[in-house]
Amino acid sequence: MVCPTDAEELDEFREEFSGTTFWCGVLLGGCGGQLLTRRGNVRVSHFAHFPDPDGLLPECGRRSRDVASADHLYVRTATQAWLRGQGRTPRYRYIDRDDAPVGSLVEIELDGHTLLLHMDPATPPDWDVTEAGDIILGPGVAIDHRTLARRGYADGRLRGPTFRQADTTS
C-alpha cells in the first residue's frame, strides 16, 4: 500500500481505509511496527511510526532512508494506473538478490513480455542477461556510452558543444 503524498488525497485515503491498520514492511528493511498516516502541509504526506507510551519512536532500519527509498512503490502505482488505463494488467515482482536490496529491481510482466526496472544506481544493469526482457533505468541509474552504442540506443542528454545562430543585427 502506498500512502498518498497529496494532503487532500490523504484525507480520502484515511476515509476509505478507516478500519485498516498499517505496518512497517520487514521485507523492505523495516521493523514490523505499526504505522500511522501523517498529513503533510509543508512536507509530503507519509506513513510514520507510532511512538511508544513514552513518546519514543521504535528503532527501524527504514528510518534513515529518504523519500527515494520508496521509489519502487511509486513506480508501481504510476505504471499500474497508466497500463490499466490502456486495458492491460501488469504483474509485479520485487527481485530479491544478494547483490541488490529489495526494491532495487522491479520486474513487470505484461502480456508475456518482461520489463526490468533498475531503481538503484548502486545496482548496475546486466545488459547481457537475455531473460531480463527490456531494461528500464530509474532515476540516477547511469549507462555508459559503449553500452549505448553496442545496443543501438541513443542517449537523449545534450553533450559537447552547442551551436547558436549568428547574431546578424549589428
Short mmCIF file of C-alpha atoms in Angstrom, two decimals:
data_model
loop_
_atom_site.label_atom_id
_atom_site.label_comp_id
_atom_site.label_asym_id
_atom_site.label_seq_id
_atom_site.Cartn_x
_atom_site.Cartn_y
_atom_site.Cartn_z
CA MET A 1 0.00 0.00 0.00
CA VAL A 2 1.34 3.43 -0.93
CA CYS A 3 0.48 6.47 1.16
CA PRO A 4 -0.79 9.36 -0.99
CA THR A 5 1.64 12.27 -0.84
CA ASP A 6 -1.02 14.93 -1.51
CA ALA A 7 -2.79 16.20 1.65
CA GLU A 8 -6.31 16.12 0.13
CA GLU A 9 -5.75 12.66 -1.33
CA LEU A 10 -4.59 11.52 2.11
CA ASP A 11 -7.90 12.66 3.60
CA GLU A 12 -9.77 10.47 1.10
CA PHE A 13 -7.32 7.61 1.76
CA ARG A 14 -7.96 7.84 5.51
CA GLU A 15 -11.72 7.75 4.96
CA GLU A 16 -11.52 4.78 2.59
CA PHE A 17 -9.20 2.77 4.89
CA SER A 18 -10.53 3.97 8.26
CA GLY A 19 -10.69 0.45 9.72
CA THR A 20 -7.33 -0.70 8.34
CA THR A 21 -4.03 -0.84 10.22
CA PHE A 22 -0.67 -0.38 8.50
CA TRP A 23 2.64 -1.95 9.48
CA CYS A 24 6.27 -1.23 8.63
CA GLY A 25 7.33 -3.75 5.96
CA VAL A 26 10.00 -6.14 7.15
CA LEU A 27 10.77 -7.22 3.55
CA LEU A 28 11.87 -3.64 2.84
CA GLY A 29 14.18 -3.47 5.87
CA GLY A 30 11.53 -2.20 8.29
CA CYS A 31 10.86 -3.07 11.91
CA GLY A 32 7.34 -4.50 11.63
CA GLY A 33 5.93 -1.79 13.91
CA GLN A 34 2.54 -0.16 13.46
CA LEU A 35 2.33 2.94 11.28
CA LEU A 36 0.07 5.95 11.17
CA THR A 37 -0.54 8.43 8.37
CA ARG A 38 0.90 11.89 8.80
CA ARG A 39 -0.76 14.67 6.80
CA GLY A 40 1.79 16.99 5.28
CA ASN A 41 1.00 20.63 4.77
CA VAL A 42 4.63 21.68 4.21
CA ARG A 43 6.25 18.27 3.51
CA VAL A 44 4.53 15.46 1.63
CA SER A 45 2.07 13.26 3.49
CA HIS A 46 3.59 9.94 4.55
CA PHE A 47 3.46 6.91 6.81
CA ALA A 48 5.16 7.34 10.18
CA HIS A 49 5.78 5.05 13.17
CA PHE A 50 3.51 5.14 16.19
CA PRO A 51 5.50 6.29 19.22
CA ASP A 52 5.61 4.09 22.32
CA PRO A 53 3.84 5.18 25.57
CA ASP A 54 6.90 7.30 26.47
CA GLY A 55 6.73 9.12 23.13
CA LEU A 56 9.80 7.37 21.74
CA LEU A 57 9.88 6.03 18.20
CA PRO A 58 10.93 2.42 17.60
CA GLU A 59 14.34 1.71 16.12
CA CYS A 60 13.81 0.94 12.47
CA GLY A 61 16.12 0.23 9.54
CA ARG A 62 13.89 2.34 7.27
CA ARG A 63 14.08 5.50 9.39
CA SER A 64 17.31 6.80 7.85
CA ARG A 65 16.10 6.43 4.29
CA ASP A 66 14.66 9.28 2.29
CA VAL A 67 11.58 9.50 0.05
CA ALA A 68 13.57 7.98 -2.82
CA SER A 69 13.80 4.71 -0.89
CA ALA A 70 10.13 4.13 -1.72
CA ASP A 71 10.54 4.88 -5.44
CA HIS A 72 9.82 1.26 -6.35
CA LEU A 73 6.38 1.60 -4.74
CA TYR A 74 5.59 4.87 -6.52
CA VAL A 75 6.74 3.38 -9.83
CA ARG A 76 4.34 0.52 -9.34
CA THR A 77 1.43 2.85 -8.61
CA ALA A 78 2.17 5.08 -11.59
CA THR A 79 2.80 2.30 -14.13
CA GLN A 80 -0.15 0.28 -12.90
CA ALA A 81 -2.56 3.19 -13.38
CA TRP A 82 -1.08 4.00 -16.79
CA LEU A 83 -1.17 0.40 -18.05
CA ARG A 84 -4.63 -0.35 -16.66
CA GLY A 85 -5.84 2.79 -18.42
CA GLN A 86 -4.78 1.04 -21.63
CA GLY A 87 -6.72 -2.10 -20.69
CA ARG A 88 -3.60 -4.05 -19.65
CA THR A 89 -2.98 -5.94 -16.43
CA PRO A 90 0.64 -5.83 -15.28
CA ARG A 91 2.07 -8.23 -12.70
CA TYR A 92 4.88 -7.03 -10.43
CA ARG A 93 7.68 -8.84 -8.67
CA TYR A 94 10.32 -7.27 -6.43
CA ILE A 95 13.51 -9.18 -7.09
CA ASP A 96 15.49 -10.13 -4.01
CA ARG A 97 19.15 -10.88 -4.74
CA ASP A 98 22.24 -10.87 -2.54
CA ASP A 99 23.78 -8.07 -4.62
CA ALA A 100 20.61 -5.92 -4.83
CA PRO A 101 18.48 -4.71 -1.92
CA VAL A 102 14.73 -5.37 -2.17
CA GLY A 103 13.19 -2.61 -4.29
CA SER A 104 16.31 -2.13 -6.42
CA LEU A 105 14.90 -4.29 -9.21
CA VAL A 106 11.23 -4.30 -10.12
CA GLU A 107 10.04 -6.78 -12.71
CA ILE A 108 6.85 -6.03 -14.63
CA GLU A 109 5.32 -8.88 -16.60
CA LEU A 110 2.99 -7.54 -19.26
CA ASP A 111 1.24 -9.71 -21.83
CA GLY A 112 4.09 -12.25 -21.88
CA HIS A 113 6.79 -9.57 -22.07
CA THR A 114 9.10 -8.61 -19.20
CA LEU A 115 10.24 -5.12 -18.26
CA LEU A 116 13.01 -4.87 -15.66
CA LEU A 117 13.24 -1.54 -13.84
CA HIS A 118 16.57 -0.70 -12.20
CA MET A 119 15.75 1.70 -9.35
CA ASP A 120 19.09 1.75 -7.52
CA PRO A 121 22.19 3.43 -9.02
CA ALA A 122 24.34 1.10 -6.88
CA THR A 123 22.91 -1.95 -8.71
CA PRO A 124 24.25 -1.80 -12.28
CA PRO A 125 22.16 -3.41 -15.04
CA ASP A 126 23.41 -6.66 -16.52
CA TRP A 127 22.86 -5.92 -20.21
CA ASP A 128 23.88 -9.41 -21.28
CA VAL A 129 21.12 -11.30 -19.44
CA THR A 130 18.76 -12.44 -22.19
CA GLU A 131 15.84 -13.40 -19.95
CA ALA A 132 15.71 -9.90 -18.42
CA GLY A 133 13.49 -8.58 -21.22
CA ASP A 134 13.63 -4.84 -21.72
CA ILE A 135 15.67 -2.92 -19.18
CA ILE A 136 14.42 0.45 -17.97
CA LEU A 137 16.70 2.70 -15.96
CA GLY A 138 15.29 4.53 -12.97
CA PRO A 139 16.41 7.94 -11.69
CA GLY A 140 20.18 8.23 -11.32
CA VAL A 141 20.94 4.85 -12.90
CA ALA A 142 23.69 5.57 -15.42
CA ILE A 143 24.60 3.83 -18.63
CA ASP A 144 28.00 4.00 -20.29
CA HIS A 145 28.40 5.17 -23.90
CA ARG A 146 29.83 1.84 -25.07
CA THR A 147 26.69 0.02 -23.97
CA LEU A 148 24.53 2.60 -25.73
CA ALA A 149 26.50 2.19 -28.95
CA ARG A 150 26.62 -1.63 -28.71
CA ARG A 151 22.88 -1.92 -28.12
CA GLY A 152 21.98 0.68 -30.75
CA TYR A 153 20.26 3.19 -28.48
CA ALA A 154 20.52 6.94 -28.44
CA ASP A 155 21.17 8.89 -25.27
CA GLY A 156 18.98 12.00 -25.22
CA ARG A 157 21.19 14.06 -22.90
CA LEU A 158 22.95 17.01 -24.50
CA ARG A 159 26.72 16.69 -24.61
CA GLY A 160 29.52 18.53 -26.32
CA PRO A 161 29.47 21.98 -27.88
CA THR A 162 26.22 23.69 -28.75
CA PHE A 163 25.80 26.00 -31.71
CA ARG A 164 23.74 29.14 -31.98
CA GLN A 165 22.64 31.11 -34.96
CA ALA A 166 24.99 34.02 -35.54
CA ASP A 167 23.76 37.46 -34.48
CA THR A 168 23.28 39.47 -37.68
CA THR A 169 21.74 42.58 -36.10
CA SER A 170 25.00 44.54 -35.58
#
